[in-house]
Coordinates of C-alpha atoms in Angstrom, one line a residue:
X1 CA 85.7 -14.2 13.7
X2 CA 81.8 -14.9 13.1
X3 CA 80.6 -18.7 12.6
X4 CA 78.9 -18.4 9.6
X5 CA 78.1 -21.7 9.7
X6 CA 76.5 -21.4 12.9
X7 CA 74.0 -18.3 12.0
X8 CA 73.3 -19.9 8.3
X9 CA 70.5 -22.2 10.4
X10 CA 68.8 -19.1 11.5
X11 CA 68.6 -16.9 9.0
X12 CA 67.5 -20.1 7.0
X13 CA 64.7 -20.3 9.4
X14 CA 63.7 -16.3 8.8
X15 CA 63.9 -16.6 5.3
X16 CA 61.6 -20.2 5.0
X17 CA 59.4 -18.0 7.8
X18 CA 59.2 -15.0 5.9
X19 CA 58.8 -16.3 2.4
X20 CA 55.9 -18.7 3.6
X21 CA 54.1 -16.1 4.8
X22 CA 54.6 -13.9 1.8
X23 CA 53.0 -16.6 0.2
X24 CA 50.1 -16.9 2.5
X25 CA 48.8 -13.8 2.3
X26 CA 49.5 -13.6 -1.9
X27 CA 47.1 -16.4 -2.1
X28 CA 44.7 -15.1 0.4
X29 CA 44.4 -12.1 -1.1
X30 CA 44.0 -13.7 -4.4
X31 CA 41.5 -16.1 -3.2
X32 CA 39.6 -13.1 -1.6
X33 CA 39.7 -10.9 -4.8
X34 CA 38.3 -14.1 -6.7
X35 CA 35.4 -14.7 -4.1
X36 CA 34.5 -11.5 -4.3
X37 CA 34.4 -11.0 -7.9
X38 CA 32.6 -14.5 -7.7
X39 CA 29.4 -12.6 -5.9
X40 CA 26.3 -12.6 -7.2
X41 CA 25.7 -8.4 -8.0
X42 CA 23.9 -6.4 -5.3
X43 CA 22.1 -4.3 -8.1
X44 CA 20.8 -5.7 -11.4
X45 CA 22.5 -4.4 -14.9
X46 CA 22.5 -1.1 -15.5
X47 CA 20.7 -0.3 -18.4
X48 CA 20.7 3.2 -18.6
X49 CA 24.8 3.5 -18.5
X50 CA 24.8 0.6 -21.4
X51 CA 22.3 2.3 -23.4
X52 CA 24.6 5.8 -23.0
X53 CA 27.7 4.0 -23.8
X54 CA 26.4 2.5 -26.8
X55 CA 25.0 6.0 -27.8
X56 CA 28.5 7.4 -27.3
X57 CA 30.4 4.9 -29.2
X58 CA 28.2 4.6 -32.1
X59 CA 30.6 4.2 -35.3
X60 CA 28.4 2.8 -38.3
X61 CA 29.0 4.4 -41.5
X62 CA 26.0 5.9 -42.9
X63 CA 24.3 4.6 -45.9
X64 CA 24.8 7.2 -48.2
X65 CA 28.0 8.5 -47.2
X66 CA 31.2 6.8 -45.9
X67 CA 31.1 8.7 -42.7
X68 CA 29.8 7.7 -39.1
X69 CA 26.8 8.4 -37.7
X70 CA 27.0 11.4 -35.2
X71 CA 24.4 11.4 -32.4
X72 CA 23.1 14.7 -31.3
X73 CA 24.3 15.9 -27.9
X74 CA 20.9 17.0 -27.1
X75 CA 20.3 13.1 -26.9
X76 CA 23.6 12.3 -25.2
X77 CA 22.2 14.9 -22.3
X78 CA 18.8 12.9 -22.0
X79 CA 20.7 9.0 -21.6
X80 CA 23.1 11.0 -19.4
X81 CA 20.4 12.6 -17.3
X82 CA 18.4 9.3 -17.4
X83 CA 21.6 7.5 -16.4
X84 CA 22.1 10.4 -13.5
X85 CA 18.3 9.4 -12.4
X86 CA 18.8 5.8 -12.0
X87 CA 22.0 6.5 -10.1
X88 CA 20.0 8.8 -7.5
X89 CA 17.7 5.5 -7.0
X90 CA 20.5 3.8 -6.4
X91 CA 22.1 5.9 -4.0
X92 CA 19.3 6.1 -2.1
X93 CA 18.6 2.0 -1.5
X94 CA 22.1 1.8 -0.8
X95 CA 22.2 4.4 1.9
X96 CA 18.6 3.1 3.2
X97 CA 20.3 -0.7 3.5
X98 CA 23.8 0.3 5.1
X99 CA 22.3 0.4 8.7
X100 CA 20.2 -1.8 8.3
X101 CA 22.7 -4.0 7.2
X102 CA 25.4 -3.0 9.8
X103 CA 23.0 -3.6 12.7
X104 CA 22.5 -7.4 11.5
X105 CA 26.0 -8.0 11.0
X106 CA 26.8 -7.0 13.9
X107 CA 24.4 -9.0 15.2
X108 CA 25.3 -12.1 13.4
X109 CA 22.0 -12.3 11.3
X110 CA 23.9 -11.8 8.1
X111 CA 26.8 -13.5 6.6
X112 CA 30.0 -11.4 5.6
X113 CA 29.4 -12.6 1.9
X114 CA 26.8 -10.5 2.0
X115 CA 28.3 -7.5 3.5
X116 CA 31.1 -7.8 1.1
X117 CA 28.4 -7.8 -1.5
X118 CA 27.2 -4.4 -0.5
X119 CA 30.7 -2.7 0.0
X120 CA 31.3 -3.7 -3.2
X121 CA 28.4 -2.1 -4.8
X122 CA 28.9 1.1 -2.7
X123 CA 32.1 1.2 -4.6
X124 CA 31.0 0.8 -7.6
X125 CA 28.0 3.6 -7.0
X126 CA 31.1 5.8 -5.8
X127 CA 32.8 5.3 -9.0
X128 CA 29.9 5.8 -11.0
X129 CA 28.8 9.1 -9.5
X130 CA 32.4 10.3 -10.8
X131 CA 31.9 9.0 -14.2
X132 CA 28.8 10.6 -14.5
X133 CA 30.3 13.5 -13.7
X134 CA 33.3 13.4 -15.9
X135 CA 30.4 12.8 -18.9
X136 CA 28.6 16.2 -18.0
X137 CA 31.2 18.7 -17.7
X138 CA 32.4 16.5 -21.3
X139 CA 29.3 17.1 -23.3
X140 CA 28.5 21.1 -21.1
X141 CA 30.8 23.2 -19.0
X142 CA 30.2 23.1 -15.2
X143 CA 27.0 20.8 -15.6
X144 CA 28.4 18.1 -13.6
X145 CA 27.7 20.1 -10.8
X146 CA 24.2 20.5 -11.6
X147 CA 23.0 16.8 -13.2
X148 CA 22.5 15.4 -10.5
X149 CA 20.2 17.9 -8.8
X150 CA 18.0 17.8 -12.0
X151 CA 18.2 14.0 -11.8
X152 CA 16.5 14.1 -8.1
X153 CA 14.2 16.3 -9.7
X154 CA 13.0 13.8 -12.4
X155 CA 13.2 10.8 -9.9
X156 CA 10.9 13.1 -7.9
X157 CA 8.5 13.6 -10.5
X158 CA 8.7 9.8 -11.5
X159 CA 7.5 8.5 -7.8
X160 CA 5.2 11.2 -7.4
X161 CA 2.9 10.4 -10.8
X162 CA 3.8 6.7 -10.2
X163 CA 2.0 7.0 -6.6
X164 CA -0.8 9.2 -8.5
X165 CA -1.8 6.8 -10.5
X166 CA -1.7 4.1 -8.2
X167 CA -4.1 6.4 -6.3
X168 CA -6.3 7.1 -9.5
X169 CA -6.2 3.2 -9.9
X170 CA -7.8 2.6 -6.3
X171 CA -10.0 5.1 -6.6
X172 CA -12.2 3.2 -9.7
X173 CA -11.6 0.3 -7.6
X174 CA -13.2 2.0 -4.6
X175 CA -15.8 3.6 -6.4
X176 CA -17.5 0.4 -7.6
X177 CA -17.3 -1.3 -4.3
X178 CA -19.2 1.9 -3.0
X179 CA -21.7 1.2 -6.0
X180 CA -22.4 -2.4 -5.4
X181 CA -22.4 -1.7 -1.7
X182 CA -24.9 1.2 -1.8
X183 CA -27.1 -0.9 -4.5
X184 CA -27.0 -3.7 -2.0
X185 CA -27.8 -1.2 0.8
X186 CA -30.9 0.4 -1.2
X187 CA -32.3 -3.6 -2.1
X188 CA -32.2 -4.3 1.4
X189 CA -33.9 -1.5 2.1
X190 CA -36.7 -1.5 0.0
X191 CA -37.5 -4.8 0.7
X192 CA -38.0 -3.9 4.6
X193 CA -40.1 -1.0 3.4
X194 CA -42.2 -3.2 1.5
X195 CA -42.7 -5.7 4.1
X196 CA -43.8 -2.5 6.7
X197 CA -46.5 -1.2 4.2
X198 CA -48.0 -5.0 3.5
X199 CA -47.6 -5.5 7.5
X200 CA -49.8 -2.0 7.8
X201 CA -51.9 -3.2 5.0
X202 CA -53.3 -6.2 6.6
X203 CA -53.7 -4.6 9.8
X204 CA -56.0 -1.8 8.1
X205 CA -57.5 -4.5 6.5
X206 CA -58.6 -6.4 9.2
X207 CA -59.7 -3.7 11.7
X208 CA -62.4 -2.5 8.5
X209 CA -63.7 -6.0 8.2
X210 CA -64.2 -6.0 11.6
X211 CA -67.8 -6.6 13.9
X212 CA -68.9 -5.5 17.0
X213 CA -70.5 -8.0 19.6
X214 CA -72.9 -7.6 22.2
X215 CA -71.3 -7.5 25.6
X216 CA -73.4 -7.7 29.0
X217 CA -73.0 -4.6 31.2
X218 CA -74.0 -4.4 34.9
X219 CA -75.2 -1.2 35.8
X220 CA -76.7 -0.5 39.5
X221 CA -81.0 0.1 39.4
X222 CA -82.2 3.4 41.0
X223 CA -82.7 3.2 44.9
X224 CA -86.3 3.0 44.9
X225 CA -86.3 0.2 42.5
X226 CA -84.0 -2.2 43.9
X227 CA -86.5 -4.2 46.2
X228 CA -88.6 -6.7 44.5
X229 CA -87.1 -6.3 40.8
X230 CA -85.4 -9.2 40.0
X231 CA -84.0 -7.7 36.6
X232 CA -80.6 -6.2 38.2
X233 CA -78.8 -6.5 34.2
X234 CA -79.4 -5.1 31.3
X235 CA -78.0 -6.1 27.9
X236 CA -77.1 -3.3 25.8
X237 CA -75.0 -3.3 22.7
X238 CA -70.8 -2.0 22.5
X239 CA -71.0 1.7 21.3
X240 CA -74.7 2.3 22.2
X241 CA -75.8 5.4 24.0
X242 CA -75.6 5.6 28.0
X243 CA -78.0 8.8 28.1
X244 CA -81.0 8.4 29.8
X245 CA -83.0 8.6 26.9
X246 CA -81.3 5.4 25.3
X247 CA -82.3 1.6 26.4
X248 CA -81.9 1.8 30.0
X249 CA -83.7 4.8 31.0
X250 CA -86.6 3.2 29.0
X251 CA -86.7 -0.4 31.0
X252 CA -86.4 2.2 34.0
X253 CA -89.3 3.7 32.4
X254 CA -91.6 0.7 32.1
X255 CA -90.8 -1.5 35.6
X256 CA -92.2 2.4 37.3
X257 CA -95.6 1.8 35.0
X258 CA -96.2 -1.6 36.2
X259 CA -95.2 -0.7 40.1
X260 CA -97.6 1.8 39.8

């Protein structure tokens, strides 16, 4: 016969064991799910998806009739396709952050508060790309397969004339620097020319004004004449003739007359 008794402590003890944890991880899950929904957003609201949804579900009457307001679908297809391009932006930060991400966690830079931030967004991107689609092949057959291709497109086009004009922008900016700078360059110049030509100026200037002196040249006498003259210089003038027909061949001249 089995002791009941005996096994009631037991199974007491499993069923206090089990039931506690049970409990645990209810409120630990429950306490995670609140944390999380507690986080601060990784992306800010999305204002394209608000501004389709509000297009969609647009019910006021119209003035002059009692029925609602229909919106054209040809405008349903642009705040769906500009909806589609803000979710290719999306996509792409989030799959430009995941390593980056992945390697600091790892790493212990990061907390996991914030990696819990950025699952949750990638969830929330997945879950998006399906509504998107869901919306497409709604309003057109077989164009959710093709919105989002024509949404890269557009988000291509958008950074490409954004950069463009940034590049147009710098340009003008560049373009008077090089204005001011070649203005400054041509000043600078000129004012060294000018100071070259008043330099040559004065130089011209003072070579014309100019005198010449007398300047004492020795000159050896003739062989026959050197005994008993005691007039061994002559004084000539700078730039005067040295033929023999100038001043020296006629003192040569006179001292032979009064030898003779």
């Amino acid at each position: 016969m089995v002791d009941w008794i005996s096994l009631a402590a037991p199974f007491a003890y499993l069923g206090i064991l089990i039931g506690s944890l049970v409990t645990f991880a209810s409120l630990y899950r429950a306490r995670k799910a609140s944390k999380s929904a507690s986080l601060a957003p990784w992306f800010s609201p999305h204002l394209q998806r608000n501004i389709y949804l509000s297009l969609l579900h647009l019910d006021q009457p119209s003035p002059s009739s009692d029925k609602p307001l229909t919106v054209p679908d040809s405008i349903l297809k642009a705040a769906l396709l500009r909806r589609a391009t803000e979710d290719i932006h999306r996509i792409i930060s989030v799959r430009s952050a995941k390593q980056a991400l992945s390697t600091l966690l790892a790493r212990g830079s990061v907390g996991d508060e914030l990696w819990q931030r950025f699952l949750r967004a990638e969830k929330e991107m997945e879950e998006e790309l399906k509504d998107v689609v869901q919306e497409a092949n709604a309003l057109a057959p077989n164009w959710g397969t093709t919105i989002f291709q024509s949404a890269n497109e557009m988000a291509t086009n958008a950074v490409i004339r954004k950069r463009v004009e940034e590049v147009q922008a710098q340009a003008k900016v560049d373009r008077e620097w090089w204005d001011r700078k070649r203005e400054t360059t041509r000043t600078e110049f000129m004012k060294e020319l000018n100071i070259d030509v008043e330099e040559v100026a004065d130089r011209g200037s003072d070579k014309g004004t100019g005198t010449s002196t007398p300047a004492t040249v020795s000159r050896p006498l003739p062989t026959g004449l050197e005994k008993g003259s005691d007039e061994d210089t002559v004084l000539v003038e700078s730039g005067g003739p040295t033929t023999p027909g100038g001043t020296v061949g006629k003192a040569s001249a006179k001292k032979r007359k009064g030898k003779k």
